[in-house]
mmCIF file with all atom_site columns, C-alpha atoms in Angstrom:
data_model
loop_
_atom_site.group_PDB
_atom_site.id
_atom_site.type_symbol
_atom_site.label_atom_id
_atom_site.label_alt_id
_atom_site.label_comp_id
_atom_site.label_asym_id
_atom_site.label_entity_id
_atom_site.label_seq_id
_atom_site.pdbx_PDB_ins_code
_atom_site.Cartn_x
_atom_site.Cartn_y
_atom_site.Cartn_z
_atom_site.occupancy
_atom_site.B_iso_or_equiv
_atom_site.pdbx_formal_charge
_atom_site.auth_seq_id
_atom_site.auth_comp_id
_atom_site.auth_asym_id
_atom_site.auth_atom_id
_atom_site.pdbx_PDB_model_num
ATOM 1  C CA . UNK X 1 1  ? 214.355 43.835 117.050 1.00 57.00 ? 1  UNK X CA 1
ATOM 2  C CA . UNK X 1 2  ? 211.710 41.858 115.255 1.00 63.00 ? 2  UNK X CA 1
ATOM 3  C CA . UNK X 1 3  ? 209.749 43.614 112.532 1.00 63.00 ? 3  UNK X CA 1
ATOM 4  C CA . UNK X 1 4  ? 206.055 43.036 112.122 1.00 64.00 ? 4  UNK X CA 1
ATOM 5  C CA . UNK X 1 5  ? 205.146 41.074 109.019 1.00 64.00 ? 5  UNK X CA 1
ATOM 6  C CA . UNK X 1 6  ? 202.491 42.577 106.773 1.00 59.00 ? 6  UNK X CA 1
ATOM 7  C CA . UNK X 1 7  ? 199.121 40.849 106.854 1.00 62.00 ? 7  UNK X CA 1
ATOM 8  C CA . UNK X 1 8  ? 198.141 38.678 103.941 1.00 68.00 ? 8  UNK X CA 1
ATOM 9  C CA . UNK X 1 9  ? 194.873 39.275 102.119 1.00 67.00 ? 9  UNK X CA 1
ATOM 10 C CA . UNK X 1 10 ? 192.806 36.827 104.196 1.00 62.00 ? 10 UNK X CA 1
ATOM 11 C CA . UNK X 1 11 ? 194.033 38.314 107.474 1.00 62.00 ? 11 UNK X CA 1
ATOM 12 C CA . UNK X 1 12 ? 193.307 41.818 106.204 1.00 65.00 ? 12 UNK X CA 1
ATOM 13 C CA . UNK X 1 13 ? 189.746 40.852 105.198 1.00 60.00 ? 13 UNK X CA 1
ATOM 14 C CA . UNK X 1 14 ? 189.186 39.144 108.549 1.00 56.00 ? 14 UNK X CA 1
ATOM 15 C CA . UNK X 1 15 ? 190.417 42.221 110.425 1.00 63.00 ? 15 UNK X CA 1
ATOM 16 C CA . UNK X 1 16 ? 188.140 44.469 108.354 1.00 66.00 ? 16 UNK X CA 1
ATOM 17 C CA . UNK X 1 17 ? 185.164 42.148 108.981 1.00 62.00 ? 17 UNK X CA 1
ATOM 18 C CA . UNK X 1 18 ? 185.882 42.193 112.718 1.00 67.00 ? 18 UNK X CA 1
ATOM 19 C CA . UNK X 1 19 ? 185.935 45.994 112.715 1.00 75.00 ? 19 UNK X CA 1
ATOM 20 C CA . UNK X 1 20 ? 182.621 46.029 110.826 1.00 76.00 ? 20 UNK X CA 1
ATOM 21 C CA . UNK X 1 21 ? 180.995 43.677 113.335 1.00 82.00 ? 21 UNK X CA 1
ATOM 22 C CA . UNK X 1 22 ? 182.282 45.745 116.251 1.00 87.00 ? 22 UNK X CA 1
ATOM 23 C CA . UNK X 1 23 ? 180.720 48.828 114.639 1.00 89.00 ? 23 UNK X CA 1
ATOM 24 C CA . UNK X 1 24 ? 177.393 46.995 114.299 1.00 91.00 ? 24 UNK X CA 1
ATOM 25 C CA . UNK X 1 25 ? 177.540 45.935 117.961 1.00 93.00 ? 25 UNK X CA 1
ATOM 26 C CA . UNK X 1 26 ? 178.302 49.502 119.082 1.00 94.00 ? 26 UNK X CA 1
ATOM 27 C CA . UNK X 1 27 ? 175.395 50.840 117.009 1.00 94.00 ? 27 UNK X CA 1
ATOM 28 C CA . UNK X 1 28 ? 173.083 48.272 118.608 1.00 94.00 ? 28 UNK X CA 1
ATOM 29 C CA . UNK X 1 29 ? 174.265 49.322 122.060 1.00 95.00 ? 29 UNK X CA 1
ATOM 30 C CA . UNK X 1 30 ? 173.541 52.964 121.224 1.00 96.00 ? 30 UNK X CA 1
ATOM 31 C CA . UNK X 1 31 ? 170.079 51.950 119.987 1.00 96.00 ? 31 UNK X CA 1
ATOM 32 C CA . UNK X 1 32 ? 169.553 50.140 123.284 1.00 96.00 ? 32 UNK X CA 1
ATOM 33 C CA . UNK X 1 33 ? 170.563 53.234 125.259 1.00 96.00 ? 33 UNK X CA 1
ATOM 34 C CA . UNK X 1 34 ? 168.183 55.298 123.123 1.00 95.00 ? 34 UNK X CA 1
ATOM 35 C CA . UNK X 1 35 ? 165.302 52.917 123.797 1.00 94.00 ? 35 UNK X CA 1
ATOM 36 C CA . UNK X 1 36 ? 165.990 52.909 127.535 1.00 95.00 ? 36 UNK X CA 1
ATOM 37 C CA . UNK X 1 37 ? 165.981 56.710 127.651 1.00 94.00 ? 37 UNK X CA 1
ATOM 38 C CA . UNK X 1 38 ? 162.863 57.116 125.539 1.00 92.00 ? 38 UNK X CA 1
ATOM 39 C CA . UNK X 1 39 ? 161.082 54.298 127.373 1.00 90.00 ? 39 UNK X CA 1
ATOM 40 C CA . UNK X 1 40 ? 161.781 55.822 130.781 1.00 90.00 ? 40 UNK X CA 1
ATOM 41 C CA . UNK X 1 41 ? 160.764 59.295 129.607 1.00 89.00 ? 41 UNK X CA 1
ATOM 42 C CA . UNK X 1 42 ? 157.610 57.842 128.066 1.00 86.00 ? 42 UNK X CA 1
ATOM 43 C CA . UNK X 1 43 ? 156.874 55.911 131.258 1.00 83.00 ? 43 UNK X CA 1
ATOM 44 C CA . UNK X 1 44 ? 157.326 59.033 133.390 1.00 80.00 ? 44 UNK X CA 1
ATOM 45 C CA . UNK X 1 45 ? 155.169 61.389 131.335 1.00 82.00 ? 45 UNK X CA 1
ATOM 46 C CA . UNK X 1 46 ? 152.491 58.904 130.295 1.00 76.00 ? 46 UNK X CA 1
ATOM 47 C CA . UNK X 1 47 ? 152.214 57.514 133.856 1.00 72.00 ? 47 UNK X CA 1
ATOM 48 C CA . UNK X 1 48 ? 151.663 54.091 132.331 1.00 75.00 ? 48 UNK X CA 1
ATOM 49 C CA . UNK X 1 49 ? 153.891 51.063 132.792 1.00 79.00 ? 49 UNK X CA 1
ATOM 50 C CA . UNK X 1 50 ? 152.283 49.350 129.786 1.00 81.00 ? 50 UNK X CA 1
ATOM 51 C CA . UNK X 1 51 ? 153.365 52.094 127.383 1.00 80.00 ? 51 UNK X CA 1
ATOM 52 C CA . UNK X 1 52 ? 156.923 52.716 128.553 1.00 84.00 ? 52 UNK X CA 1
ATOM 53 C CA . UNK X 1 53 ? 158.064 49.346 129.860 1.00 88.00 ? 53 UNK X CA 1
ATOM 54 C CA . UNK X 1 54 ? 158.231 47.376 126.586 1.00 90.00 ? 54 UNK X CA 1
ATOM 55 C CA . UNK X 1 55 ? 160.444 50.078 125.107 1.00 92.00 ? 55 UNK X CA 1
ATOM 56 C CA . UNK X 1 56 ? 163.047 50.240 127.870 1.00 92.00 ? 56 UNK X CA 1
ATOM 57 C CA . UNK X 1 57 ? 162.933 46.486 128.534 1.00 94.00 ? 57 UNK X CA 1
ATOM 58 C CA . UNK X 1 58 ? 163.765 45.769 124.876 1.00 95.00 ? 58 UNK X CA 1
ATOM 59 C CA . UNK X 1 59 ? 166.574 48.330 125.071 1.00 95.00 ? 59 UNK X CA 1
ATOM 60 C CA . UNK X 1 60 ? 167.957 46.663 128.181 1.00 96.00 ? 60 UNK X CA 1
ATOM 61 C CA . UNK X 1 61 ? 167.773 43.216 126.569 1.00 96.00 ? 61 UNK X CA 1
ATOM 62 C CA . UNK X 1 62 ? 169.436 44.539 123.417 1.00 96.00 ? 62 UNK X CA 1
ATOM 63 C CA . UNK X 1 63 ? 172.360 45.953 125.375 1.00 96.00 ? 63 UNK X CA 1
ATOM 64 C CA . UNK X 1 64 ? 172.697 42.765 127.440 1.00 96.00 ? 64 UNK X CA 1
ATOM 65 C CA . UNK X 1 65 ? 172.565 40.649 124.286 1.00 95.00 ? 65 UNK X CA 1
ATOM 66 C CA . UNK X 1 66 ? 175.483 42.492 122.729 1.00 94.00 ? 66 UNK X CA 1
ATOM 67 C CA . UNK X 1 67 ? 177.714 41.409 125.624 1.00 94.00 ? 67 UNK X CA 1
ATOM 68 C CA . UNK X 1 68 ? 176.883 37.686 125.289 1.00 94.00 ? 68 UNK X CA 1
ATOM 69 C CA . UNK X 1 69 ? 179.061 36.250 122.475 1.00 91.00 ? 69 UNK X CA 1
ATOM 70 C CA . UNK X 1 70 ? 176.504 33.685 121.248 1.00 92.00 ? 70 UNK X CA 1
ATOM 71 C CA . UNK X 1 71 ? 173.728 36.282 121.086 1.00 93.00 ? 71 UNK X CA 1
ATOM 72 C CA . UNK X 1 72 ? 176.006 38.925 119.570 1.00 91.00 ? 72 UNK X CA 1
ATOM 73 C CA . UNK X 1 73 ? 176.924 36.502 116.785 1.00 90.00 ? 73 UNK X CA 1
ATOM 74 C CA . UNK X 1 74 ? 173.231 36.083 115.930 1.00 93.00 ? 74 UNK X CA 1
ATOM 75 C CA . UNK X 1 75 ? 172.576 39.814 116.162 1.00 92.00 ? 75 UNK X CA 1
ATOM 76 C CA . UNK X 1 76 ? 175.357 40.611 113.692 1.00 91.00 ? 76 UNK X CA 1
ATOM 77 C CA . UNK X 1 77 ? 173.990 38.328 110.981 1.00 91.00 ? 77 UNK X CA 1
ATOM 78 C CA . UNK X 1 78 ? 172.158 40.067 108.144 1.00 92.00 ? 78 UNK X CA 1
ATOM 79 C CA . UNK X 1 79 ? 168.843 38.720 109.421 1.00 95.00 ? 79 UNK X CA 1
ATOM 80 C CA . UNK X 1 80 ? 169.643 39.789 112.989 1.00 94.00 ? 80 UNK X CA 1
ATOM 81 C CA . UNK X 1 81 ? 170.547 43.300 111.892 1.00 94.00 ? 81 UNK X CA 1
ATOM 82 C CA . UNK X 1 82 ? 167.287 43.594 109.939 1.00 96.00 ? 82 UNK X CA 1
ATOM 83 C CA . UNK X 1 83 ? 165.169 42.284 112.826 1.00 96.00 ? 83 UNK X CA 1
ATOM 84 C CA . UNK X 1 84 ? 166.802 44.622 115.342 1.00 96.00 ? 84 UNK X CA 1
ATOM 85 C CA . UNK X 1 85 ? 166.457 47.616 113.005 1.00 96.00 ? 85 UNK X CA 1
ATOM 86 C CA . UNK X 1 86 ? 162.761 46.904 112.412 1.00 97.00 ? 86 UNK X CA 1
ATOM 87 C CA . UNK X 1 87 ? 162.090 46.319 116.112 1.00 96.00 ? 87 UNK X CA 1
ATOM 88 C CA . UNK X 1 88 ? 163.840 49.544 117.129 1.00 96.00 ? 88 UNK X CA 1
ATOM 89 C CA . UNK X 1 89 ? 161.995 51.513 114.445 1.00 96.00 ? 89 UNK X CA 1
ATOM 90 C CA . UNK X 1 90 ? 158.646 50.008 115.482 1.00 95.00 ? 90 UNK X CA 1
ATOM 91 C CA . UNK X 1 91 ? 159.252 50.762 119.161 1.00 93.00 ? 91 UNK X CA 1
ATOM 92 C CA . UNK X 1 92 ? 160.207 54.351 118.352 1.00 92.00 ? 92 UNK X CA 1
ATOM 93 C CA . UNK X 1 93 ? 157.006 54.779 116.353 1.00 93.00 ? 93 UNK X CA 1
ATOM 94 C CA . UNK X 1 94 ? 155.019 53.366 119.270 1.00 89.00 ? 94 UNK X CA 1
ATOM 95 C CA . UNK X 1 95 ? 156.825 55.673 121.704 1.00 88.00 ? 95 UNK X CA 1
ATOM 96 C CA . UNK X 1 96 ? 156.053 58.821 119.757 1.00 86.00 ? 96 UNK X CA 1
ATOM 97 C CA . UNK X 1 97 ? 152.557 57.816 118.649 1.00 85.00 ? 97 UNK X CA 1
ATOM 98 C CA . UNK X 1 98 ? 151.333 56.799 122.097 1.00 62.00 ? 98 UNK X CA 1
#
């Protein structure tokens, strides 16, 4: 029976970084689900496509983007995380202020 060799420091750091990026991607997917739900609720109760559609469309695009490797790589950069966080926060403010 072959025993598993312990990971060296670089492999350990890479594994930890991969786990961190997967957590970021999952959080972005949850934010996308949140935007879809709030956008559809807003669309239903405001009876206005212009008020609800941008919210759920951005949520749908955010979820789709997390499944495309090239887009997910950009989203998990520090700049991408900041842009997504600001966009989600702005859309939530719009949803509740409308």
